[in-house]
Short mmCIF file of C-alpha atoms and ligand atoms in Angstrom, two decimals:
data_model
loop_
_atom_site.label_atom_id
_atom_site.label_comp_id
_atom_site.label_asym_id
_atom_site.label_seq_id
_atom_site.Cartn_x
_atom_site.Cartn_y
_atom_site.Cartn_z
CA MET A 13 -0.04 0.00 -0.03
CA THR A 14 1.44 3.38 -0.94
CA ARG A 15 1.06 5.93 1.68
CA GLN A 16 -0.29 9.36 0.67
CA ALA A 17 2.19 12.14 1.09
CA ARG A 18 1.53 14.04 4.30
CA VAL A 19 0.49 17.71 4.29
CA ARG A 20 3.43 19.69 5.55
CA VAL A 21 2.27 22.25 8.01
CA ALA A 22 4.61 25.08 9.14
CA LEU A 23 3.56 26.00 12.76
CA LEU A 24 4.69 29.42 13.74
CA PHE A 25 4.71 30.30 17.42
CA GLY A 26 6.25 32.50 20.04
CA GLY A 27 6.76 36.01 18.63
CA VAL A 28 7.60 39.43 19.94
CA SER A 29 4.18 40.28 21.37
CA THR A 30 3.40 40.06 25.04
CA GLU A 31 1.65 36.81 24.33
CA HIS A 32 4.77 34.98 23.48
CA GLU A 33 4.40 32.27 26.15
CA ILE A 34 0.75 31.72 25.47
CA SER A 35 1.53 31.14 21.88
CA CYS A 36 4.30 28.56 22.75
CA LEU A 37 1.75 26.81 24.99
CA THR A 38 -0.68 26.71 22.12
CA ALA A 39 1.94 25.35 19.75
CA GLY A 40 2.66 22.48 22.29
CA GLY A 41 -1.09 21.65 22.34
CA VAL A 42 -1.39 21.71 18.63
CA ALA A 43 1.78 19.61 18.07
CA ARG A 44 0.49 16.99 20.55
CA ALA A 45 -3.01 16.88 19.01
CA ILE A 46 -2.46 17.09 15.28
CA ASP A 47 -2.90 13.89 13.36
CA PRO A 48 0.55 12.62 12.53
CA GLU A 49 -0.87 10.34 9.83
CA ARG A 50 -2.07 13.25 7.77
CA PHE A 51 0.21 16.11 8.73
CA GLU A 52 3.95 16.64 9.07
CA VAL A 53 4.83 19.52 11.43
CA VAL A 54 7.62 21.86 10.76
CA GLY A 55 8.08 24.08 13.78
CA ILE A 56 9.22 27.69 13.40
CA GLY A 57 9.68 29.44 16.64
CA ILE A 58 10.00 33.27 16.90
CA THR A 59 12.01 34.35 19.83
CA ALA A 60 10.94 37.22 21.98
CA ASP A 61 13.65 39.24 20.06
CA GLY A 62 12.20 38.30 16.69
CA ALA A 63 14.68 35.68 15.57
CA TRP A 64 13.29 32.85 13.56
CA VAL A 65 14.50 29.39 14.67
CA ARG A 66 13.68 25.74 13.69
CA ILE A 67 12.15 23.79 16.50
CA PRO A 68 11.60 20.09 15.72
CA HIS A 69 8.15 18.49 16.26
CA ALA A 70 9.50 16.30 19.04
CA GLU A 71 10.75 19.26 21.04
CA LEU A 72 7.44 21.09 20.65
CA LEU A 73 5.70 18.16 22.33
CA SER A 74 7.22 19.25 25.62
CA TYR A 75 5.87 22.82 25.44
CA GLU A 76 3.48 22.99 28.44
CA VAL A 77 3.17 24.58 31.79
CA VAL A 78 5.75 23.21 34.20
CA ASP A 79 5.55 24.36 37.79
CA GLY A 80 3.44 27.39 36.75
CA ARG A 81 6.08 28.42 34.20
CA LEU A 82 5.18 28.88 30.60
CA PRO A 83 7.39 27.66 27.62
CA ARG A 84 9.44 30.14 25.60
CA VAL A 85 11.26 29.92 22.34
CA PRO A 86 15.10 29.38 22.89
CA ALA A 87 17.35 31.47 20.81
CA ASP A 88 20.15 28.78 20.42
CA ARG A 89 18.56 26.75 17.60
CA PRO A 90 19.29 26.81 13.93
CA GLU A 91 17.94 29.82 12.05
CA ALA A 92 14.68 29.09 10.15
CA VAL A 93 13.85 30.74 6.79
CA LEU A 94 10.77 30.80 4.75
CA LEU A 95 11.24 31.38 1.10
CA ARG A 96 9.62 31.47 -2.25
CA GLY A 97 11.10 28.42 -4.03
CA GLU A 98 10.90 27.52 -7.72
CA ASP A 99 8.10 25.06 -7.25
CA GLY A 100 6.41 26.72 -4.35
CA PRO A 101 7.07 27.96 -0.82
CA GLU A 102 9.77 26.39 1.16
CA VAL A 103 11.22 26.21 4.60
CA ALA A 104 14.91 25.83 5.29
CA THR A 105 17.50 26.05 7.87
CA ARG A 106 20.33 28.56 7.48
CA ASP A 107 23.82 27.07 7.80
CA GLY A 108 26.33 29.86 7.44
CA ASP A 109 25.75 31.18 3.97
CA ARG A 110 23.94 28.24 2.56
CA LEU A 111 20.52 26.64 3.07
CA ALA A 112 20.06 23.31 4.56
CA ASP A 113 16.95 21.00 5.15
CA VAL A 114 15.02 22.68 2.35
CA ALA A 115 11.49 21.35 2.21
CA GLY A 116 8.27 22.51 0.60
CA VAL A 117 5.51 24.04 2.76
CA ASP A 118 1.88 23.21 1.92
CA VAL A 119 0.30 25.54 4.50
CA ALA A 120 1.28 27.79 7.37
CA PHE A 121 -0.56 27.90 10.73
CA ALA A 122 0.50 30.93 12.70
CA LEU A 123 -0.30 30.34 16.34
CA LEU A 124 0.63 33.86 17.17
CA HIS A 125 -1.38 36.25 19.17
CA GLY A 126 -1.28 40.02 19.22
CA PRO A 127 0.79 42.36 17.06
CA TRP A 128 3.26 40.85 14.55
CA GLY A 129 1.16 37.67 14.28
CA GLU A 130 -2.52 38.22 14.61
CA ASP A 131 -2.52 41.65 13.01
CA GLY A 132 -1.94 41.02 9.24
CA THR A 133 1.83 41.51 9.25
CA ILE A 134 2.67 37.73 9.03
CA GLN A 135 -0.38 37.16 6.77
CA GLY A 136 1.14 39.65 4.44
CA LEU A 137 4.41 37.85 4.40
CA PHE A 138 2.57 34.56 3.60
CA GLU A 139 0.76 36.28 0.68
CA MET A 140 3.99 37.60 -0.65
CA LEU A 141 5.68 34.16 -0.42
CA GLY A 142 2.61 32.38 -1.93
CA ILE A 143 2.02 30.30 1.15
CA ARG A 144 -1.51 29.22 2.00
CA TYR A 145 -2.32 29.94 5.62
CA VAL A 146 -4.84 29.32 8.31
CA GLY A 147 -7.11 32.11 9.25
CA ALA A 148 -8.05 35.58 8.42
CA GLY A 149 -6.34 37.62 5.66
CA VAL A 150 -4.34 40.87 5.90
CA ALA A 151 -7.13 43.35 6.23
CA ALA A 152 -9.45 41.37 8.61
CA SER A 153 -6.54 40.56 10.74
CA ALA A 154 -5.37 44.15 10.95
CA ILE A 155 -8.78 45.56 11.68
CA GLY A 156 -9.55 42.73 14.23
CA MET A 157 -6.35 43.52 16.10
CA ASP A 158 -7.01 47.21 16.73
CA LYS A 159 -9.97 47.55 19.17
CA ASP A 160 -10.60 51.06 17.81
CA LEU A 161 -10.68 50.18 14.08
CA MET A 162 -12.68 46.94 14.98
CA LYS A 163 -15.41 48.78 16.84
CA ARG A 164 -15.60 51.43 14.06
CA ALA A 165 -16.09 48.56 11.45
CA MET A 166 -18.65 46.89 13.64
CA ALA A 167 -20.57 50.10 14.39
CA ALA A 168 -20.53 50.92 10.62
CA ALA A 169 -22.00 47.53 9.90
CA GLY A 170 -24.85 48.12 12.42
CA LEU A 171 -23.53 45.68 14.94
CA PRO A 172 -24.31 46.50 18.60
CA VAL A 173 -21.10 47.92 20.23
CA GLY A 174 -20.79 49.89 23.39
CA PRO A 175 -19.58 53.53 23.52
CA TRP A 176 -15.84 53.90 23.32
CA GLU A 177 -13.19 56.67 22.76
CA ALA A 178 -9.79 56.12 21.20
CA ILE A 179 -6.83 58.13 22.11
CA THR A 180 -3.97 58.28 19.61
CA PRO A 181 -0.33 59.24 20.62
CA ALA A 182 -0.74 62.55 18.70
CA GLN A 183 -3.99 63.36 20.44
CA TRP A 184 -2.34 62.64 23.85
CA ARG A 185 0.69 64.82 22.95
CA ASP A 186 -1.24 67.68 21.49
CA ASP A 187 -4.20 68.00 23.80
CA ARG A 188 -4.22 65.72 26.76
CA ALA A 189 -7.05 67.58 28.41
CA ALA A 190 -9.34 67.06 25.52
CA SER A 191 -8.53 63.39 25.37
CA LEU A 192 -9.24 63.10 29.07
CA ALA A 193 -12.52 65.04 28.73
CA ARG A 194 -13.74 62.73 25.91
CA ALA A 195 -12.81 59.60 27.74
CA GLY A 196 -14.19 61.01 31.07
CA ALA A 197 -17.55 61.71 29.57
CA LEU A 198 -18.22 57.99 29.28
CA SER A 199 -20.15 56.41 32.17
CA PHE A 200 -17.93 54.83 34.83
CA PRO A 201 -16.60 52.30 35.32
CA VAL A 202 -14.62 52.37 32.15
CA PHE A 203 -12.13 49.92 30.78
CA VAL A 204 -8.79 51.36 29.47
CA LYS A 205 -6.96 49.18 27.09
CA PRO A 206 -3.99 49.10 24.78
CA ALA A 207 -5.65 49.26 21.34
CA ARG A 208 -3.67 46.37 19.97
CA GLY A 209 -3.34 44.21 23.04
CA GLY A 210 -4.66 40.80 24.04
CA SER A 211 -4.82 38.46 26.95
CA SER A 212 -6.04 41.42 29.10
CA ILE A 213 -2.39 42.74 29.36
CA GLY A 214 -2.36 46.40 30.22
CA ILE A 215 -6.04 46.61 30.67
CA GLY A 216 -7.34 48.54 33.75
CA ARG A 217 -10.91 48.93 35.06
CA VAL A 218 -11.39 52.49 36.37
CA ASP A 219 -14.27 53.28 38.78
CA ASP A 220 -12.99 56.72 39.92
CA PRO A 221 -12.51 59.38 37.29
CA ALA A 222 -9.45 60.70 39.21
CA ARG A 223 -7.77 57.39 38.25
CA LEU A 224 -8.42 57.70 34.51
CA GLU A 225 -5.28 59.38 33.57
CA ALA A 226 -2.97 56.89 35.37
CA ALA A 227 -4.86 54.02 33.65
CA ILE A 228 -4.31 55.55 30.31
CA VAL A 229 -0.57 56.10 30.96
CA GLU A 230 -0.36 52.44 32.05
CA ALA A 231 -2.14 51.15 28.93
CA GLN A 232 0.26 53.36 26.84
CA ARG A 233 3.20 51.28 28.14
CA PHE A 234 1.85 48.43 25.90
CA ASP A 235 0.54 50.44 22.96
CA PRO A 236 0.73 54.18 22.25
CA LYS A 237 -2.80 53.98 21.00
CA VAL A 238 -5.34 53.39 23.77
CA VAL A 239 -9.13 52.80 23.79
CA VAL A 240 -11.45 53.66 26.76
CA GLU A 241 -14.65 51.83 26.83
CA GLN A 242 -17.78 52.18 28.88
CA GLY A 243 -18.08 49.26 31.23
CA PHE A 244 -20.84 46.71 31.10
CA VAL A 245 -21.57 46.24 34.77
CA GLY A 246 -23.14 42.92 35.78
CA ALA A 247 -23.21 41.72 32.20
CA ARG A 248 -22.60 38.06 31.29
CA GLU A 249 -19.52 37.45 29.24
CA ILE A 250 -20.36 34.91 26.47
CA GLU A 251 -18.12 33.72 23.68
CA LEU A 252 -18.85 31.75 20.47
CA GLY A 253 -16.56 30.02 17.99
CA VAL A 254 -17.11 30.72 14.26
CA ILE A 255 -15.61 28.68 11.43
CA GLU A 256 -15.76 29.52 7.81
CA ASP A 257 -17.69 27.28 5.49
CA LEU A 258 -16.51 27.53 1.88
CA ASP A 259 -19.91 26.49 0.64
CA GLY A 260 -22.25 28.71 2.73
CA PRO A 261 -22.76 30.82 5.82
CA PRO A 262 -20.23 30.27 8.61
CA ARG A 263 -20.73 27.55 11.24
CA VAL A 264 -21.21 28.87 14.78
CA SER A 265 -20.50 26.90 17.83
CA LEU A 266 -22.48 26.63 21.12
CA PRO A 267 -21.67 29.46 23.37
CA GLY A 268 -19.34 29.37 26.36
CA GLU A 269 -19.56 31.68 29.35
CA ILE A 270 -16.88 33.25 31.55
CA ARG A 271 -17.94 33.39 35.10
CA MET A 272 -16.06 35.60 37.48
CA HIS A 273 -16.37 34.68 41.16
CA THR A 274 -16.29 38.17 42.52
CA ALA A 275 -18.49 41.06 41.31
CA ASP A 276 -15.88 43.65 40.40
CA ALA A 277 -13.21 41.23 38.98
CA PHE A 278 -12.67 40.94 35.29
CA TYR A 279 -11.17 38.37 32.98
CA ASP A 280 -7.56 39.34 33.43
CA PHE A 281 -4.34 37.57 32.37
CA ASP A 282 -4.00 35.44 35.42
CA ALA A 283 -7.63 34.35 35.16
CA LYS A 284 -7.17 33.43 31.58
CA TYR A 285 -4.09 31.21 31.81
CA LEU A 286 -3.01 30.32 35.31
CA PRO A 287 -4.98 28.05 37.54
CA GLU A 288 -6.94 30.42 39.83
CA ASP A 289 -10.12 30.22 41.82
CA GLN A 290 -11.46 33.41 40.52
CA VAL A 291 -12.97 32.30 37.30
CA SER A 292 -14.67 29.35 35.68
CA LEU A 293 -15.64 28.51 32.14
CA GLN A 294 -19.11 27.18 31.62
CA VAL A 295 -19.28 25.31 28.29
CA PRO A 296 -21.94 25.24 26.96
CA ALA A 297 -23.35 28.25 28.57
CA ASP A 298 -26.81 28.06 30.01
CA VAL A 299 -28.87 30.23 27.70
CA ASP A 300 -32.50 29.97 26.63
CA PRO A 301 -33.36 29.11 23.06
CA VAL A 302 -34.31 32.66 22.16
CA LEU A 303 -31.06 34.09 23.36
CA LEU A 304 -29.08 31.20 21.74
CA ALA A 305 -30.53 32.00 18.30
CA ASP A 306 -29.91 35.66 18.83
CA ILE A 307 -26.22 35.38 19.86
CA GLN A 308 -25.42 32.66 17.20
CA ASP A 309 -26.88 35.08 14.61
CA LEU A 310 -24.83 37.95 16.04
CA ALA A 311 -21.73 35.98 15.96
CA ALA A 312 -22.23 34.87 12.33
CA ARG A 313 -23.04 38.56 11.32
CA THR A 314 -19.93 39.76 13.05
CA PHE A 315 -17.69 37.33 11.24
CA ALA A 316 -19.33 38.23 7.93
CA ALA A 317 -19.15 41.96 8.53
CA MET A 318 -15.47 41.78 9.29
CA ALA A 319 -14.81 39.62 6.21
CA VAL A 320 -12.92 37.09 8.39
CA GLU A 321 -11.69 33.85 6.86
CA GLY A 322 -10.90 30.58 8.67
CA LEU A 323 -11.84 31.06 12.25
CA ALA A 324 -12.77 33.65 14.88
CA ARG A 325 -13.98 33.82 18.35
CA VAL A 326 -16.66 36.42 18.87
CA ASP A 327 -17.02 37.66 22.43
CA LEU A 328 -20.20 39.28 23.65
CA PHE A 329 -21.62 40.98 26.73
CA VAL A 330 -25.22 40.09 27.54
CA ASP A 331 -26.65 42.80 29.74
CA ALA A 332 -29.06 42.64 32.58
CA ASP A 333 -32.01 43.10 30.00
CA GLY A 334 -30.79 40.16 27.97
CA VAL A 335 -29.42 42.35 25.20
CA ALA A 336 -26.29 41.07 23.50
CA TRP A 337 -23.47 43.47 22.62
CA VAL A 338 -20.21 42.72 20.72
CA ASN A 339 -17.06 43.08 22.86
CA GLU A 340 -14.58 41.85 20.35
CA LEU A 341 -13.66 39.47 17.56
CA ASN A 342 -10.32 37.48 17.86
CA THR A 343 -9.04 36.21 14.58
CA MET A 344 -6.49 34.03 16.45
CA PRO A 345 -8.26 33.12 19.64
CA GLY A 346 -6.53 31.22 22.53
CA PHE A 347 -6.12 27.81 21.10
CA THR A 348 -4.80 25.45 23.76
CA ARG A 349 -7.01 22.45 24.37
CA THR A 350 -8.62 24.20 27.48
CA SER A 351 -9.06 27.50 25.75
CA MET A 352 -12.59 28.70 25.09
CA PHE A 353 -12.46 28.25 21.32
CA PRO A 354 -11.51 24.58 21.27
CA MET A 355 -13.80 23.92 24.16
CA VAL A 356 -16.96 25.47 22.55
CA TRP A 357 -16.16 23.40 19.44
CA ALA A 358 -15.82 20.25 21.39
CA ALA A 359 -19.10 20.89 22.94
CA THR A 360 -20.51 21.35 19.40
CA GLY A 361 -19.10 17.92 18.20
CA LEU A 362 -15.68 18.98 16.82
CA ASP A 363 -12.87 17.73 19.00
CA TYR A 364 -9.44 19.38 19.17
CA PRO A 365 -7.73 17.22 16.51
CA SER A 366 -10.68 17.46 14.19
CA LEU A 367 -10.79 21.29 14.69
CA ILE A 368 -6.99 21.56 13.77
CA ALA A 369 -7.71 19.38 10.68
CA THR A 370 -10.70 21.46 9.64
CA LEU A 371 -8.76 24.64 9.81
CA VAL A 372 -5.85 23.42 7.84
CA ASP A 373 -8.16 21.92 5.23
CA LEU A 374 -10.01 25.18 4.91
CA ALA A 375 -6.70 26.88 4.27
CA LEU A 376 -5.59 24.33 1.78
CA ALA A 377 -8.92 24.69 -0.16
CA ARG A 378 -8.89 28.47 -0.42
CA PRO A 379 -7.54 30.20 -3.30
CA MET A 380 -4.42 32.36 -3.17
CA GLY A 381 -4.37 36.03 -4.39
CA LEU A 382 -7.30 38.41 -4.10
CA ARG A 383 -10.42 36.62 -2.75
N1 ADP B 9 -16.51 47.46 28.34
C1 ADP B 9 -16.31 46.38 29.30
N2 ADP B 9 -17.21 46.14 30.26
C2 ADP B 9 -16.99 45.22 31.16
N3 ADP B 9 -15.99 44.36 31.19
C3 ADP B 9 -14.98 44.64 30.26
C4 ADP B 9 -15.13 45.53 29.18
N4 ADP B 9 -14.10 45.43 28.39
C5 ADP B 9 -13.28 44.51 28.95
N5 ADP B 9 -13.85 44.01 30.01
C6 ADP B 9 -13.23 42.91 30.82
O1 ADP B 9 -11.85 42.73 30.47
C7 ADP B 9 -11.59 41.50 29.78
C8 ADP B 9 -10.53 41.70 28.73
O2 ADP B 9 -10.98 42.69 27.84
P1 ADP B 9 -11.02 42.58 26.24
O3 ADP B 9 -11.51 43.72 25.56
O4 ADP B 9 -11.67 41.20 25.99
O5 ADP B 9 -9.44 42.36 25.95
P2 ADP B 9 -8.47 41.19 25.39
O6 ADP B 9 -8.36 41.48 23.91
O7 ADP B 9 -7.21 41.35 26.18
O8 ADP B 9 -9.18 39.95 25.59
C9 ADP B 9 -12.94 41.07 29.25
O9 ADP B 9 -12.95 39.68 29.11
C10 ADP B 9 -13.86 41.55 30.38
O10 ADP B 9 -13.83 40.66 31.57
MG1 MG B 10 -11.05 39.36 25.29
#
């Protein structure tokens, strides 16, 4: 019996964003779950300094939380290179001034969160090199990364988004008082966020207007552009997975809910990734059929309005009146086995290995170039 050639998947992970370790954790999870009969993994780690290194599949298997410590990409590995070969895209290792271990790449899966990964930059590189890749294209990735541009696009599409103000570095420099007045006119509490952040890093909840300026300065440590959003107090936080369907409307998962155990807590970094008692994920969320239909429709409309490809997680607030609002759309949602996105799909009948295969197959099936 002849064996079908396996699909060679370049997994990219790590990266220069604040979510480096989370990305490594995800890469370990995917490496352990991906079907080895169908897929051959080529690991490309991006160090926190931005160097590209080749990480063998076997080494990736050990990327997990050990004693509360998250994995990182080591710098002392052979340099990895992606290139546009004569017969299609290739991956290689640089050995002095020559290339070694040159192999074709069928598809790239960038398990990168945040800027320089989830924001259209690496998607642009894949486009230039002619590499098929999992997930959203350049424009949708870039818009989805920036909480201001994202909300503008959603509002323009008629999607329900809460009030917010963006503060650019130029506005802050030229008229700080006006920026503070705009943001301070929102109802408190407000949430102050780095515009292109993720994993709740740099986000502050501000209850007292006197603390607003300090929270903005804190968020600016992570991104010179900041958004200030009106807080949804006492709202439920519900998230849905969406997957593209090449033949029709996107598929939407059952919802999951994030339950904070204390009233004024929010879903911060520790609550997201480290074992803590302050939060639990309920999958599937307990919602009545009317709300279920409503939020699934909203998730699908959000996915379509943002012209996302591949996958997205749509995060909603459901307020005390049962009205759903879009908080954000993530084009590369947390993707460890115990992250919300894989969990809601598992609850919907698509387990983690099948989810990975589905996303890679979607990427392989989609045309290159303008779509
Ligand atoms: N407008 C808001 N009202 C209430 N809670 C919020 C608001 N914005 C953010 N939060 C809380 O902060 C968390 C992180 O904010 P989010 O915008 O989702 O940023 P990230 O991109 O880092 O996930 C949310 O999951 C929620 O718990
Ligand atoms: Mg979020």
